Short mmCIF file of C-alpha atoms in Angstrom, two decimals:
data_model
loop_
_atom_site.label_atom_id
_atom_site.label_comp_id
_atom_site.label_asym_id
_atom_site.label_seq_id
_atom_site.Cartn_x
_atom_site.Cartn_y
_atom_site.Cartn_z
CA MET A 1 45.20 65.65 142.28
CA GLU A 2 42.11 63.42 142.51
CA LYS A 3 41.87 60.29 144.55
CA LYS A 4 43.93 58.10 142.28
CA ARG A 5 42.47 54.40 142.44
CA ILE A 6 45.25 51.71 142.21
CA ALA A 7 45.11 48.08 141.46
CA ILE A 8 48.22 46.53 143.37
CA LEU A 9 49.29 43.14 141.36
CA GLY A 10 51.83 41.10 143.70
CA SER A 11 50.58 43.19 146.69
CA THR A 12 52.51 40.84 148.73
CA GLY A 13 56.01 40.95 147.58
CA SER A 14 58.78 43.57 148.09
CA ILE A 15 57.35 46.12 145.65
CA GLY A 16 53.99 45.55 146.34
CA THR A 17 54.38 45.82 150.43
CA GLN A 18 56.29 49.25 149.69
CA ALA A 19 53.66 50.57 147.50
CA LEU A 20 51.22 50.06 150.09
CA ASP A 21 53.27 51.87 152.57
CA VAL A 22 52.91 54.77 149.85
CA VAL A 23 49.53 54.58 149.99
CA ARG A 24 49.47 54.71 153.84
CA ALA A 25 51.67 58.16 153.56
CA PHE A 26 48.72 59.54 151.61
CA PRO A 27 45.17 58.09 152.41
CA SER A 28 43.33 61.03 151.09
CA ASN A 29 45.39 60.71 147.78
CA PHE A 30 44.93 57.02 147.15
CA GLN A 31 42.00 54.21 146.94
CA VAL A 32 43.31 50.76 146.65
CA SER A 33 40.80 48.85 144.40
CA VAL A 34 42.67 45.34 143.66
CA LEU A 35 44.85 43.36 145.46
CA THR A 36 46.53 40.22 144.26
CA ALA A 37 49.26 37.61 145.42
CA SER A 38 49.81 34.06 144.36
CA ASN A 39 50.31 32.32 147.24
CA ASN A 40 50.91 34.32 150.63
CA VAL A 41 47.53 33.94 152.09
CA ASP A 42 47.93 35.72 155.55
CA GLN A 43 49.47 38.73 154.48
CA LEU A 44 46.99 39.30 151.51
CA ILE A 45 44.25 38.64 154.25
CA LEU A 46 45.84 41.48 156.29
CA GLN A 47 46.02 44.03 153.63
CA ALA A 48 42.53 43.18 152.40
CA LEU A 49 40.91 43.76 155.88
CA GLU A 50 43.22 46.90 156.05
CA PHE A 51 42.54 48.75 152.61
CA LYS A 52 39.11 47.23 151.67
CA PRO A 53 39.55 46.72 148.01
CA LYS A 54 36.48 45.70 145.38
CA ILE A 55 38.66 42.80 144.50
CA VAL A 56 41.08 40.43 145.86
CA VAL A 57 42.49 37.61 143.96
CA ILE A 58 44.47 34.60 145.06
CA VAL A 59 46.16 33.07 142.43
CA ASN A 60 46.65 29.84 143.79
CA GLU A 61 43.09 28.43 143.68
CA LEU A 62 44.05 25.94 146.68
CA HIS A 63 43.53 28.94 149.27
CA TYR A 64 40.21 30.28 147.59
CA LEU A 65 38.54 29.00 150.35
CA ARG A 66 40.24 30.19 153.43
CA VAL A 67 40.68 33.68 151.68
CA LYS A 68 36.91 33.68 150.87
CA ILE A 69 35.90 32.98 154.65
CA SER A 70 38.18 35.26 155.87
CA LEU A 71 36.72 38.46 154.25
CA ALA A 72 33.38 36.98 154.24
CA GLY A 73 31.18 39.80 155.24
CA LEU A 74 32.92 42.48 153.91
CA PRO A 75 32.11 44.32 150.46
CA ILE A 76 35.46 42.40 148.91
CA GLU A 77 34.79 40.30 145.76
CA VAL A 78 37.26 37.32 146.19
CA PHE A 79 38.31 35.65 142.97
CA SER A 80 41.34 33.04 142.21
CA GLY A 81 43.22 31.42 139.31
CA SER A 82 45.66 33.15 136.80
CA GLU A 83 42.35 34.13 134.21
CA ALA A 84 41.13 36.26 137.72
CA LEU A 85 44.22 38.26 137.70
CA GLN A 86 44.14 38.95 134.35
CA ALA A 87 40.36 40.04 134.42
CA ALA A 88 40.81 42.10 137.91
CA VAL A 89 42.40 44.83 135.85
CA GLU A 90 39.29 45.35 133.88
CA LEU A 91 37.45 47.07 136.76
CA GLU A 92 35.97 50.20 135.88
CA GLU A 93 37.50 52.00 139.33
CA ILE A 94 40.84 51.59 138.24
CA ASP A 95 43.07 54.36 137.19
CA VAL A 96 46.36 52.66 137.19
CA VAL A 97 47.56 49.25 137.52
CA LEU A 98 51.06 48.60 139.55
CA ASN A 99 52.18 45.47 138.14
CA ALA A 100 54.52 44.07 140.85
CA VAL A 101 53.94 40.41 139.48
CA VAL A 102 57.64 38.23 139.39
CA GLY A 103 58.32 37.04 135.96
CA SER A 104 56.68 36.45 132.42
CA ALA A 105 53.52 35.62 134.44
CA GLY A 106 52.95 39.71 134.68
CA LEU A 107 52.96 39.80 130.72
CA HIS A 108 48.97 38.90 130.39
CA PRO A 109 47.46 41.21 133.24
CA THR A 110 49.62 44.26 131.56
CA VAL A 111 48.36 43.58 128.23
CA ASN A 112 44.87 43.36 129.32
CA ALA A 113 45.10 46.46 131.58
CA ILE A 114 46.23 48.18 128.62
CA ARG A 115 43.68 47.33 126.39
CA HIS A 116 41.26 48.53 128.95
CA GLY A 117 42.61 52.33 129.04
CA LYS A 118 44.78 51.82 132.25
CA ASP A 119 48.04 53.67 132.73
CA ILE A 120 50.68 50.63 134.13
CA ALA A 121 53.02 51.50 136.62
CA LEU A 122 55.67 49.09 135.56
CA ALA A 123 57.46 46.96 138.20
CA ASN A 124 57.19 43.63 135.87
CA LYS A 125 60.26 44.32 134.11
CA GLU A 126 59.57 40.89 132.13
CA THR A 127 56.32 42.43 130.26
CA LEU A 128 58.84 44.54 128.28
CA VAL A 129 61.59 42.19 128.06
CA VAL A 130 59.23 39.44 126.72
CA ALA A 131 57.28 41.14 124.53
CA GLY A 132 58.57 44.72 124.29
CA ALA A 133 57.28 45.48 120.64
CA LEU A 134 53.94 44.22 121.33
CA VAL A 135 53.75 46.38 124.72
CA VAL A 136 54.70 49.49 123.69
CA GLU A 137 52.72 49.38 120.23
CA LEU A 138 49.56 48.37 122.36
CA ALA A 139 50.37 51.33 124.99
CA LYS A 140 50.44 54.05 122.10
CA GLU A 141 47.39 52.46 120.52
CA HIS A 142 45.09 52.66 123.62
CA GLY A 143 46.95 56.16 124.70
CA VAL A 144 48.29 54.60 127.77
CA LYS A 145 51.24 55.77 129.93
CA LEU A 146 53.95 53.23 130.74
CA LEU A 147 55.20 54.52 134.00
CA PRO A 148 58.78 52.72 135.06
CA VAL A 149 59.12 51.85 138.78
CA ASP A 150 62.54 49.97 138.76
CA SER A 151 64.78 52.90 140.11
CA GLU A 152 66.93 52.68 136.95
CA HIS A 153 64.17 53.19 135.00
CA SER A 154 62.55 55.78 136.78
CA ALA A 155 65.50 57.75 136.87
CA ILE A 156 66.10 57.90 133.19
CA PHE A 157 62.15 58.99 133.01
CA GLN A 158 62.74 61.60 135.44
CA CYS A 159 66.10 62.75 133.52
CA LEU A 160 64.02 63.12 130.45
CA ALA A 161 61.37 65.36 132.21
CA GLY A 162 61.28 68.26 129.85
CA GLU A 163 63.70 67.06 127.61
CA GLU A 164 61.32 65.93 124.74
CA LEU A 165 63.03 67.88 121.96
CA ASN A 166 66.25 67.05 122.82
CA PRO A 167 67.79 63.71 121.53
CA ILE A 168 69.34 61.03 123.53
CA GLU A 169 72.94 60.58 123.08
CA LYS A 170 73.45 57.62 125.39
CA ILE A 171 71.91 56.66 128.69
CA TYR A 172 73.71 54.89 131.55
CA LEU A 173 72.19 52.57 133.47
CA THR A 174 73.95 52.11 137.44
CA ALA A 175 74.48 48.75 139.15
CA SER A 176 75.58 48.20 142.26
CA GLY A 177 77.59 44.93 141.30
CA GLY A 178 75.64 42.95 143.81
CA PRO A 179 77.36 40.50 146.28
CA PHE A 180 80.02 39.42 144.38
CA ARG A 181 81.50 42.55 142.47
CA GLY A 182 84.81 41.99 141.76
CA LYS A 183 85.01 37.93 142.03
CA ASP A 184 86.39 35.61 139.67
CA ARG A 185 84.95 32.36 137.94
CA SER A 186 86.71 30.51 140.30
CA PHE A 187 85.15 31.93 143.45
CA LEU A 188 81.67 31.90 141.80
CA GLU A 189 82.12 28.19 141.12
CA ASN A 190 81.19 27.31 144.93
CA VAL A 191 79.00 30.40 145.99
CA THR A 192 75.67 29.22 147.75
CA ARG A 193 72.32 30.66 147.65
CA GLU A 194 72.39 32.08 150.65
CA GLN A 195 75.48 34.16 149.72
CA ALA A 196 73.78 35.39 146.52
CA LEU A 197 70.68 36.31 148.35
CA LYS A 198 72.65 38.69 150.54
CA HIS A 199 72.34 42.23 148.39
CA PRO A 200 74.79 44.76 149.60
CA ASN A 201 72.47 47.77 149.24
CA TRP A 202 68.81 46.80 148.35
CA SER A 203 66.02 44.67 149.92
CA MET A 204 64.12 42.70 147.08
CA GLY A 205 62.48 39.25 146.66
CA ALA A 206 64.59 36.40 146.16
CA LYS A 207 64.21 36.10 142.32
CA ILE A 208 65.22 39.80 141.42
CA THR A 209 68.23 39.26 144.41
CA ILE A 210 69.86 36.08 142.46
CA ASP A 211 69.42 38.53 139.18
CA SER A 212 71.40 40.85 140.92
CA ALA A 213 73.67 38.85 141.85
CA SER A 214 74.53 37.23 138.19
CA LEU A 215 73.90 40.53 136.59
CA MET A 216 71.00 38.96 134.64
CA ASN A 217 68.90 41.71 136.41
CA LYS A 218 70.58 44.57 134.70
CA GLY A 219 71.05 42.46 131.33
CA LEU A 220 66.79 42.88 131.68
CA GLU A 221 67.07 46.36 132.27
CA VAL A 222 69.09 46.83 129.23
CA ILE A 223 66.45 45.04 127.16
CA GLU A 224 63.52 47.04 129.20
CA ALA A 225 65.17 50.41 128.35
CA LYS A 226 65.34 49.87 124.79
CA TRP A 227 61.75 49.75 124.71
CA LEU A 228 60.65 52.32 127.36
CA PHE A 229 62.69 54.81 125.83
CA ASP A 230 63.27 53.90 121.97
CA LEU A 231 66.73 53.73 121.88
CA GLU A 232 69.31 51.37 119.99
CA VAL A 233 70.92 49.17 122.03
CA ASP A 234 74.73 50.83 121.49
CA ARG A 235 72.91 53.82 123.30
CA ILE A 236 72.49 51.97 126.45
CA ASP A 237 75.73 51.57 128.75
CA VAL A 238 75.84 49.82 132.00
CA ILE A 239 78.31 51.12 134.73
CA VAL A 240 79.04 49.66 138.14
CA HIS A 241 78.18 52.14 141.09
CA PRO A 242 78.55 50.36 144.31
CA GLN A 243 76.90 53.19 146.29
CA SER A 244 73.70 52.89 144.61
CA ILE A 245 73.55 57.00 144.95
CA ILE A 246 73.34 57.86 141.32
CA HIS A 247 70.28 55.69 140.15
CA SER A 248 71.07 56.25 136.19
CA ILE A 249 72.45 58.91 134.20
CA VAL A 250 71.13 60.24 130.42
CA GLN A 251 73.54 62.26 128.44
CA PHE A 252 72.42 64.15 125.47
CA GLN A 253 73.81 65.30 122.21
CA ASP A 254 75.62 68.44 123.61
CA GLY A 255 77.50 66.33 125.92
CA SER A 256 75.73 67.61 128.90
CA MET A 257 74.18 64.75 131.48
CA LYS A 258 71.66 64.66 134.03
CA ALA A 259 71.73 62.02 136.85
CA GLN A 260 69.11 61.03 139.16
CA MET A 261 70.27 60.46 142.75
CA GLY A 262 68.95 59.67 146.38
CA LEU A 263 69.15 56.76 148.77
CA PRO A 264 68.62 53.15 147.51
CA ASP A 265 65.02 53.32 148.64
CA MET A 266 62.46 51.91 146.38
CA LYS A 267 59.55 53.95 148.18
CA LEU A 268 60.88 56.98 146.08
CA PRO A 269 60.67 55.22 142.74
CA ILE A 270 57.11 53.77 143.11
CA GLN A 271 55.66 57.15 144.58
CA TYR A 272 56.63 58.92 141.72
CA ALA A 273 54.83 56.49 139.43
CA LEU A 274 51.93 56.58 141.59
CA THR A 275 51.80 60.62 141.88
CA TYR A 276 53.52 61.30 138.51
CA PRO A 277 53.59 63.81 137.21
CA ALA A 278 53.46 65.59 140.73
CA ARG A 279 55.65 65.04 143.51
CA PHE A 280 54.57 64.64 147.03
CA SER A 281 56.33 65.76 150.12
CA ASN A 282 57.19 62.59 152.40
CA SER A 283 59.04 61.88 155.20
CA PHE A 284 61.49 59.14 153.68
CA PRO A 285 65.07 59.72 154.65
CA ARG A 286 67.14 62.02 152.99
CA PHE A 287 70.86 61.60 151.24
CA ASP A 288 73.51 63.54 152.63
CA PHE A 289 76.76 64.36 150.84
CA MET A 290 79.00 64.33 153.95
CA ASN A 291 77.90 60.81 154.66
CA HIS A 292 78.89 59.52 151.60
CA GLY A 293 82.85 60.91 151.07
CA SER A 294 82.79 59.13 147.45
CA LEU A 295 81.02 57.92 144.70
CA THR A 296 82.82 55.48 142.41
CA PHE A 297 82.37 53.77 139.16
CA GLU A 298 83.48 50.46 137.27
CA LYS A 299 83.20 48.81 134.20
CA PRO A 300 80.97 45.45 134.42
CA ASP A 301 82.81 42.44 134.13
CA LEU A 302 81.16 40.93 130.91
CA ASP A 303 83.49 37.81 130.81
CA THR A 304 82.81 36.50 134.25
CA PHE A 305 79.10 37.87 134.64
CA ARG A 306 77.80 36.34 131.00
CA ASN A 307 74.29 36.60 131.72
CA LEU A 308 74.70 40.57 130.99
CA LYS A 309 76.64 40.05 127.96
CA MET A 310 74.02 37.34 126.88
CA ALA A 311 71.38 39.98 127.19
CA TYR A 312 72.83 42.67 124.84
CA GLN A 313 73.13 40.04 122.44
CA ALA A 314 69.87 39.00 122.49
CA LEU A 315 68.77 42.46 122.09
CA ARG A 316 70.97 42.74 119.12
CA GLU A 317 69.39 39.65 117.34
CA GLY A 318 66.32 40.50 117.86
CA GLY A 319 63.06 38.36 117.61
CA ASN A 320 62.43 35.98 120.31
CA ARG A 321 65.88 35.99 121.66
CA ALA A 322 65.05 38.15 124.71
CA CYS A 323 61.99 35.71 125.41
CA VAL A 324 63.90 32.58 125.33
CA LEU A 325 66.58 34.39 127.80
CA ASN A 326 64.03 35.42 130.10
CA ALA A 327 62.07 31.98 130.03
CA ALA A 328 65.57 30.05 130.83
CA ASN A 329 66.53 32.53 133.10
CA GLU A 330 63.39 32.09 135.33
CA VAL A 331 63.84 28.22 135.29
CA VAL A 332 67.52 28.33 136.30
CA VAL A 333 67.11 30.88 139.05
CA ASP A 334 64.16 28.64 140.52
CA ALA A 335 66.41 25.94 140.39
CA PHE A 336 69.31 27.59 142.07
CA LEU A 337 67.29 28.62 144.93
CA LYS A 338 66.32 24.62 145.19
CA ASP A 339 70.02 24.01 145.42
CA GLU A 340 69.78 22.11 141.81
CA ILE A 341 72.01 24.08 139.64
CA SER A 342 75.24 25.91 140.50
CA PHE A 343 75.66 29.65 140.10
CA LEU A 344 77.69 29.52 136.93
CA GLY A 345 75.98 26.33 135.79
CA MET A 346 73.09 28.95 135.31
CA SER A 347 74.58 30.84 132.72
CA ASP A 348 75.62 27.51 130.97
CA VAL A 349 71.71 26.47 130.58
CA ILE A 350 70.65 29.71 129.72
CA GLU A 351 73.51 29.75 126.82
CA GLU A 352 72.37 26.30 125.40
CA THR A 353 68.65 27.19 125.76
CA LEU A 354 68.93 30.02 123.26
CA CYS A 355 70.96 27.51 120.98
CA GLN A 356 68.31 25.28 120.89
CA VAL A 357 65.38 27.27 120.43
CA LYS A 358 65.13 28.61 117.11
CA ASN A 359 64.65 32.71 116.59
CA SER A 360 61.48 34.01 115.24
CA THR A 361 60.80 37.86 114.13
CA THR A 362 57.45 36.95 112.99
CA LEU A 363 55.52 37.41 116.37
CA HIS A 364 52.10 37.85 117.95
CA LEU A 365 51.37 37.42 121.52
CA ASP A 366 50.48 33.71 121.44
CA ASP A 367 53.83 33.41 119.71
CA TYR A 368 55.53 35.12 122.66
CA ILE A 369 53.90 32.82 124.97
CA ALA A 370 54.81 29.53 122.92
CA TYR A 371 58.46 30.21 122.57
CA ASP A 372 58.16 31.06 126.56
CA SER A 373 57.03 27.33 127.28
CA GLU A 374 59.18 25.90 124.69
CA SER A 375 62.31 27.23 126.38
CA ARG A 376 61.15 26.59 129.80
CA ILE A 377 61.08 22.77 128.59
CA VAL A 378 64.45 23.37 127.33
CA ALA A 379 66.07 24.56 130.53
CA ARG A 380 64.64 22.19 132.49
CA ASP A 381 65.68 19.14 130.29
CA LEU A 382 68.96 20.60 130.37
CA ILE A 383 69.21 20.95 133.91
CA LEU A 384 68.11 17.42 134.38
CA LYS A 385 70.64 16.10 132.12
CA SER A 386 73.59 18.24 134.15
CA LYS A 387 72.82 16.23 137.38
CA LYS A 388 72.69 12.97 135.59
#
């Protein structure tokens, strides 16, 4: 394989840092061309000094001078701002863009990268949640691959290899259940930010960890799966699998099933997205059946964890519903992390935001952005009113 040139958007986050671990493991196969971060200046500078990309973007413009001075004398161009983040993916010396930006902020760079013919290693699920129809159509138009990085979607993607002519009957996205699996609403009324941030299996960023605790992450993955694999909502199921060894399952029309398995380690799906269609030998820990006496499965509690139910409903209703759901969720998660709203209160605000923002089925990119902004304003107002 020729040396693949990579842009890593969100290089200082959990996915971004693990992606750089993969690059370190295969220095002759990958070249980092672009690194971007929002605020983590120290880590971005250290990464740039190590990997010497052609372009570095610090989104928060307040940090621009510090990054610029720290990298002075090196053949690295430094830019700042959200527009620079979008423009960086246009660089000719990029083969694949790994989008690990958190939230809907990842939509514009993904769209711009697709328009410039770059394959997308997608860790930013919100890109497809907010504007799935638009993004998938653009990818087809420009002949661009959408390579999933989420462990569940990577599992489905791997299970479908060689099965292009065989119709899917159903897919099963597995969920760990998060730190509150089996708990009821009376318990959840008083859970703290610290409790919600203690995921039993995965080490992730704060936002996705809270989403996992509320099962919103699984709801967003259901929506993402619809667009990645062109499936009707009734063909996408969620099962709780506390051990996180089976990452997802495909059931074909003859009833046979394929499952992708492995230890809960995000470096595996990251590596597969970057090396696809090849598989590289690595030194990552291996799963041993003898160390795992049983693998168990449960139905998700949709009444206690309403976010997953709302995600299914948003997908069924279509239009801007998933965009509104996602925007409201980003606002309430930020508020929860700041102790401004309760754990259960997050779902209340999301539900009310969906009621207040009208649906629309005629959508262009600007429309998605407008509904995203409107939903954030509504959600913030609801949080303020709940505190009075």
